[in-house]
CSV table of C-alpha atoms and ligand atoms in Angstrom, one decimal:
chain,number,residue,atom,x,y,z
X,1,MET,CA,-9.3,44.2,-48.1
X,2,VAL,CA,-12.1,43.9,-46.8
X,3,ILE,CA,-13.8,46.7,-44.6
X,4,THR,CA,-16.8,46.2,-42.8
X,5,ILE,CA,-19.2,49.4,-41.7
X,6,ASP,CA,-21.6,48.4,-39.2
X,7,GLY,CA,-23.6,51.0,-36.8
X,8,PRO,CA,-27.4,51.7,-35.8
X,9,ALA,CA,-30.2,53.4,-38.1
X,10,GLY,CA,-29.2,56.9,-39.0
X,11,SER,CA,-25.5,56.8,-38.3
X,12,GLY,CA,-24.9,57.8,-41.9
X,13,LYS,CA,-23.2,54.2,-42.8
X,14,SER,CA,-25.0,53.5,-46.1
X,15,THR,CA,-23.6,57.0,-47.4
X,16,ALA,CA,-20.2,56.6,-45.7
X,17,ALA,CA,-19.9,53.0,-47.1
X,18,ARG,CA,-20.9,54.2,-50.7
X,19,LYS,CA,-18.4,57.4,-50.6
X,20,VAL,CA,-15.7,55.2,-49.1
X,21,ALA,CA,-16.0,52.4,-51.6
X,22,ALA,CA,-16.0,54.9,-54.5
X,23,ARG,CA,-13.1,56.3,-53.0
X,24,LEU,CA,-11.0,53.4,-53.1
X,25,GLU,CA,-12.8,52.0,-56.3
X,26,LEU,CA,-13.9,48.9,-54.3
X,27,PRO,CA,-16.9,47.2,-54.7
X,28,TYR,CA,-19.9,48.0,-52.4
X,29,LEU,CA,-21.7,45.4,-50.9
X,30,ASP,CA,-25.1,46.8,-49.8
X,31,THR,CA,-26.5,44.4,-47.7
X,32,GLY,CA,-29.8,46.5,-47.1
X,33,ALA,CA,-30.6,46.2,-50.8
X,34,MET,CA,-30.7,42.0,-50.0
X,35,TYR,CA,-33.6,42.5,-47.3
X,36,ARG,CA,-35.3,44.9,-48.9
X,37,ALA,CA,-35.5,43.1,-52.3
X,38,ILE,CA,-37.3,40.0,-50.4
X,39,ALA,CA,-39.9,42.6,-49.1
X,40,HIS,CA,-40.4,44.0,-52.5
X,41,VAL,CA,-40.7,40.5,-53.3
X,42,ALA,CA,-43.4,39.9,-51.0
X,43,LEU,CA,-45.3,42.5,-51.6
X,44,ILE,CA,-45.4,42.2,-55.0
X,45,ARG,CA,-46.5,38.7,-54.1
X,46,GLY,CA,-49.0,39.3,-52.0
X,47,VAL,CA,-46.9,37.3,-48.9
X,48,SER,CA,-48.1,38.2,-45.7
X,49,LEU,CA,-45.3,40.2,-43.6
X,50,GLU,CA,-46.4,38.5,-40.4
X,51,ASP,CA,-46.2,34.8,-42.0
X,52,GLU,CA,-42.3,34.3,-41.3
X,53,GLN,CA,-42.6,30.7,-43.0
X,54,ALA,CA,-43.8,32.1,-45.9
X,55,LEU,CA,-41.0,34.9,-46.3
X,56,VAL,CA,-38.1,32.1,-45.1
X,57,GLU,CA,-39.8,30.0,-48.5
X,58,LEU,CA,-39.9,33.2,-50.6
X,59,THR,CA,-36.4,33.9,-50.0
X,60,ARG,CA,-35.4,30.4,-50.3
X,61,ARG,CA,-37.0,30.3,-53.8
X,62,THR,CA,-36.0,34.0,-55.4
X,63,ARG,CA,-33.3,34.4,-57.3
X,64,LEU,CA,-31.4,37.4,-56.1
X,65,GLU,CA,-28.6,39.1,-57.7
X,66,LEU,CA,-26.7,41.9,-56.5
X,67,ASP,CA,-24.5,43.5,-58.9
X,68,CYS,CA,-21.8,45.4,-56.6
X,69,GLY,CA,-19.7,48.1,-58.2
X,70,PRO,CA,-17.6,51.2,-56.5
X,71,THR,CA,-20.1,53.5,-58.0
X,72,HIS,CA,-23.6,51.5,-58.3
X,73,VAL,CA,-25.4,48.6,-57.2
X,74,ARG,CA,-27.9,46.9,-58.9
X,75,VAL,CA,-30.5,44.4,-57.8
X,76,ARG,CA,-32.3,41.5,-59.5
X,77,ALA,CA,-34.9,39.2,-58.4
X,78,ASP,CA,-35.6,36.6,-60.4
X,79,GLY,CA,-34.3,38.3,-63.4
X,80,HIS,CA,-36.2,41.4,-62.9
X,81,ASP,CA,-34.2,44.9,-62.0
X,82,ILE,CA,-35.7,46.3,-58.8
X,83,SER,CA,-32.9,48.4,-58.0
X,84,GLU,CA,-35.2,51.7,-57.9
X,85,ALA,CA,-38.1,49.6,-56.6
X,86,VAL,CA,-36.5,48.6,-53.3
X,87,ARG,CA,-35.8,52.1,-52.5
X,88,SER,CA,-39.5,52.8,-52.2
X,89,LEU,CA,-41.1,54.0,-48.9
X,90,LYS,CA,-43.5,51.3,-49.0
X,91,VAL,CA,-40.5,48.9,-49.4
X,92,SER,CA,-38.2,50.3,-46.6
X,93,GLN,CA,-41.5,50.1,-44.2
X,94,ALA,CA,-41.6,46.7,-45.1
X,95,THR,CA,-38.3,45.6,-44.9
X,96,GLY,CA,-38.0,45.7,-41.1
X,97,ALA,CA,-40.7,42.8,-40.7
X,98,VAL,CA,-38.7,40.5,-43.0
X,99,ALA,CA,-35.2,41.9,-41.6
X,100,ARG,CA,-36.6,40.7,-38.0
X,101,VAL,CA,-37.1,36.7,-39.2
X,102,GLN,CA,-33.9,34.8,-38.1
X,103,ALA,CA,-34.0,32.1,-40.2
X,104,LEU,CA,-34.2,34.6,-43.0
X,105,ARG,CA,-31.3,36.5,-42.0
X,106,ASP,CA,-29.4,33.0,-41.8
X,107,LEU,CA,-30.0,32.5,-45.5
X,108,MET,CA,-28.9,36.5,-45.9
X,109,VAL,CA,-25.7,35.7,-44.3
X,110,ALA,CA,-25.0,32.5,-46.1
X,111,GLU,CA,-25.6,34.6,-49.6
X,112,GLN,CA,-23.1,37.6,-48.1
X,113,LYS,CA,-20.3,35.3,-47.3
X,114,ARG,CA,-20.9,33.7,-50.9
X,115,LEU,CA,-20.7,37.4,-52.4
X,116,GLY,CA,-18.0,38.3,-50.4
X,117,ARG,CA,-16.0,35.1,-51.6
X,118,ARG,CA,-16.5,36.0,-55.1
X,119,LEU,CA,-15.8,39.8,-54.7
X,120,GLY,CA,-12.7,39.4,-52.9
X,121,SER,CA,-12.2,43.0,-51.7
X,122,PHE,CA,-14.9,45.3,-51.1
X,123,VAL,CA,-16.8,47.7,-48.5
X,124,THR,CA,-19.9,46.1,-46.8
X,125,GLU,CA,-22.0,47.9,-44.8
X,126,GLY,CA,-25.2,46.7,-42.4
X,127,ARG,CA,-26.1,44.7,-39.5
X,128,ASP,CA,-23.8,41.9,-38.5
X,129,GLN,CA,-21.1,42.2,-41.1
X,130,GLY,CA,-18.2,42.8,-38.9
X,131,SER,CA,-19.4,40.5,-36.2
X,132,VAL,CA,-21.5,37.6,-38.0
X,133,VAL,CA,-20.8,37.7,-41.7
X,134,PHE,CA,-17.1,38.7,-42.0
X,135,PRO,CA,-15.5,38.1,-38.7
X,136,ASN,CA,-11.9,38.0,-40.2
X,137,ALA,CA,-12.0,41.6,-42.1
X,138,ASP,CA,-9.2,43.8,-42.2
X,139,LEU,CA,-11.0,46.7,-41.1
X,140,LYS,CA,-14.2,47.2,-39.3
X,141,PHE,CA,-15.5,50.4,-38.4
X,142,VAL,CA,-18.7,51.1,-35.9
X,143,LEU,CA,-20.3,54.4,-36.8
X,144,GLU,CA,-22.2,55.9,-33.5
X,145,ALA,CA,-24.1,59.4,-33.1
X,146,ASP,CA,-26.8,60.7,-30.7
X,147,LEU,CA,-30.0,59.3,-31.0
X,148,GLU,CA,-31.5,63.1,-31.8
X,149,LYS,CA,-29.1,63.6,-34.4
X,150,ARG,CA,-30.1,60.5,-35.9
X,151,ALA,CA,-33.3,61.5,-36.1
X,152,LEU,CA,-32.6,64.8,-37.4
X,153,ARG,CA,-30.6,63.2,-40.2
X,154,ARG,CA,-33.3,61.0,-41.1
X,155,LEU,CA,-35.8,63.3,-40.9
X,156,ARG,CA,-34.0,65.5,-43.5
X,157,ASP,CA,-33.3,62.7,-45.5
X,158,LEU,CA,-37.1,62.0,-45.6
X,159,GLN,CA,-38.2,65.0,-46.2
X,160,VAL,CA,-36.1,65.5,-49.6
X,161,ASP,CA,-37.7,62.2,-50.3
X,162,GLY,CA,-41.0,64.3,-50.5
X,163,GLU,CA,-42.4,62.5,-47.2
X,164,GLU,CA,-44.6,64.5,-44.8
X,165,VAL,CA,-43.1,63.0,-41.3
X,166,ASP,CA,-42.4,65.4,-37.9
X,167,PHE,CA,-39.4,64.8,-35.9
X,168,LYS,CA,-41.3,62.9,-33.1
X,169,GLU,CA,-42.3,60.1,-35.3
X,170,VAL,CA,-38.8,59.7,-36.7
X,171,LEU,CA,-37.6,59.5,-33.2
X,172,ASP,CA,-40.2,57.1,-31.8
X,173,ASN,CA,-39.1,55.1,-34.8
X,174,LEU,CA,-35.3,55.1,-34.2
X,175,LYS,CA,-35.9,54.4,-30.7
X,176,THR,CA,-38.1,51.2,-31.6
X,177,ARG,CA,-35.5,50.0,-34.3
X,178,ASP,CA,-32.8,50.7,-31.5
X,179,ALA,CA,-34.6,48.8,-29.2
X,180,ASN,CA,-35.5,45.6,-31.5
X,181,ASP,CA,-31.3,46.0,-32.4
X,182,SER,CA,-30.2,45.3,-29.1
X,183,VAL,CA,-32.3,42.3,-28.3
X,184,GLN,CA,-33.2,40.6,-31.6
X,185,TRP,CA,-30.0,40.5,-33.7
X,186,SER,CA,-26.6,38.9,-33.4
X,187,PRO,CA,-24.3,40.9,-31.0
X,188,LEU,CA,-22.5,43.8,-32.3
X,189,LEU,CA,-19.0,43.2,-32.4
X,190,GLU,CA,-16.5,42.4,-29.5
X,191,PRO,CA,-15.2,45.6,-27.6
X,192,ASP,CA,-11.8,46.5,-29.2
X,193,ALA,CA,-12.5,44.7,-32.5
X,194,ALA,CA,-13.9,47.4,-34.1
X,195,ILE,CA,-13.0,51.7,-34.5
X,196,VAL,CA,-15.8,53.2,-33.5
X,197,ILE,CA,-16.3,56.8,-34.8
X,198,ASP,CA,-18.7,58.9,-33.1
X,199,THR,CA,-20.4,60.9,-36.3
X,200,SER,CA,-22.9,63.3,-34.3
X,201,ASP,CA,-21.0,66.4,-34.9
X,202,LEU,CA,-19.2,65.1,-38.1
X,203,SER,CA,-20.5,66.3,-41.4
X,204,ILE,CA,-20.3,63.3,-44.0
X,205,ALA,CA,-17.3,64.3,-45.6
X,206,GLU,CA,-15.5,64.2,-42.6
X,207,VAL,CA,-16.9,60.9,-41.9
X,208,VAL,CA,-15.3,59.7,-45.1
X,209,ASP,CA,-12.3,61.3,-44.8
X,210,CYS,CA,-11.7,59.7,-41.0
X,211,LEU,CA,-12.4,56.4,-42.3
X,212,LEU,CA,-10.1,56.8,-45.0
X,213,GLY,CA,-7.5,58.0,-42.7
X,214,HIS,CA,-7.9,54.9,-40.8
X,215,ILE,CA,-8.0,52.7,-44.0
X,216,GLN,CA,-4.8,54.3,-45.6
X,217,ALA,CA,-3.1,53.9,-42.5
X,218,VAL,CA,-3.0,50.1,-42.8
X,219,ILE,CA,-3.2,49.6,-46.5
X,220,PRO,CA,0.1,49.9,-48.7
X,221,LYS,CA,0.0,52.9,-51.3
X,222,PRO,CA,-0.8,51.6,-54.6
X,223,LYS,CA,2.3,51.8,-56.9
X,224,GLU,CA,2.8,54.6,-59.3
X,225,PRO,CA,2.4,53.3,-62.6
X,226,ASP,CA,5.6,52.5,-64.3
X,227,ARG,CA,5.8,55.1,-67.1
X,228,THR,CA,9.0,53.7,-68.7
S,1,DC,O1,-29.3,50.0,-44.9
S,1,DC,P1,-31.0,50.0,-45.5
S,1,DC,O2,-31.7,51.2,-44.9
S,1,DC,O3,-30.7,49.6,-46.9
S,1,DC,O4,-31.5,48.7,-44.7
S,1,DC,C1,-32.6,48.4,-44.9
S,1,DC,C2,-33.6,47.3,-43.8
S,1,DC,O5,-32.7,46.0,-43.7
S,1,DC,C3,-33.4,48.0,-42.3
S,1,DC,O6,-34.5,47.7,-42.0
S,1,DC,C4,-32.1,47.4,-41.7
S,1,DC,C5,-32.2,45.6,-42.6
S,1,DC,N1,-31.1,45.5,-42.5
S,1,DC,C6,-30.6,44.2,-41.8
S,1,DC,O7,-31.2,43.9,-41.0
S,1,DC,N2,-29.3,43.9,-42.0
S,1,DC,C7,-28.4,44.3,-43.2
S,1,DC,N3,-27.3,43.9,-42.9
S,1,DC,C8,-28.8,45.1,-43.9
S,1,DC,C9,-30.0,45.7,-43.5
């Protein structure tokens, strides 16, 4: 079973995908970690984030390995485990420039398809997943939320990470990301192709329950173990 979760920044898709994967005991394909990994390697090697050609070359030459489990994702680049490093704010800030390069995205999409074939059944989350990468997924979700609610969530996450940011800064950042998303990347899903969930007024537990409700409606219940 292939489940895709798309949605704008701050819609809660990463947390929801992680929790749904854990509950279903399916691998979680963290596509954001792949873009983050390239950003990290670019920073380490001093590759300019403005040099698109160099970023594409770097992506071609870097051996990325993603170990996707239901409750863990480990990322390696050229044999080095960078799972923690890719979460830093510096890397988060650099990743936008990396994810913007279409030729680099094409390489990532090919790699995501290859990973998907290897995993077989999995939950994947991130831009393009239901539309471009796994158009034949069994279940496609799009999580949405009001801009202000998304900004508030981001603000809280950043504050938990010890960042000093204010609401307006986060709001402006999300506005820019929304604007970029709508013009730069592959179109979102066809209308009706996905189940759209507005998470504005839902807690993460409610979002997860809602997703699981839809998923369990289409998958056969696992057989009881034979105890005879
Ligand atoms: O989900 P995340 O925060 O780990 O994503 C990191 C960055 O990568 C963010 O700028 C969005 C981008 N990204 C993307 O362009 N396509 C994906 N499939 C996943 C992430």
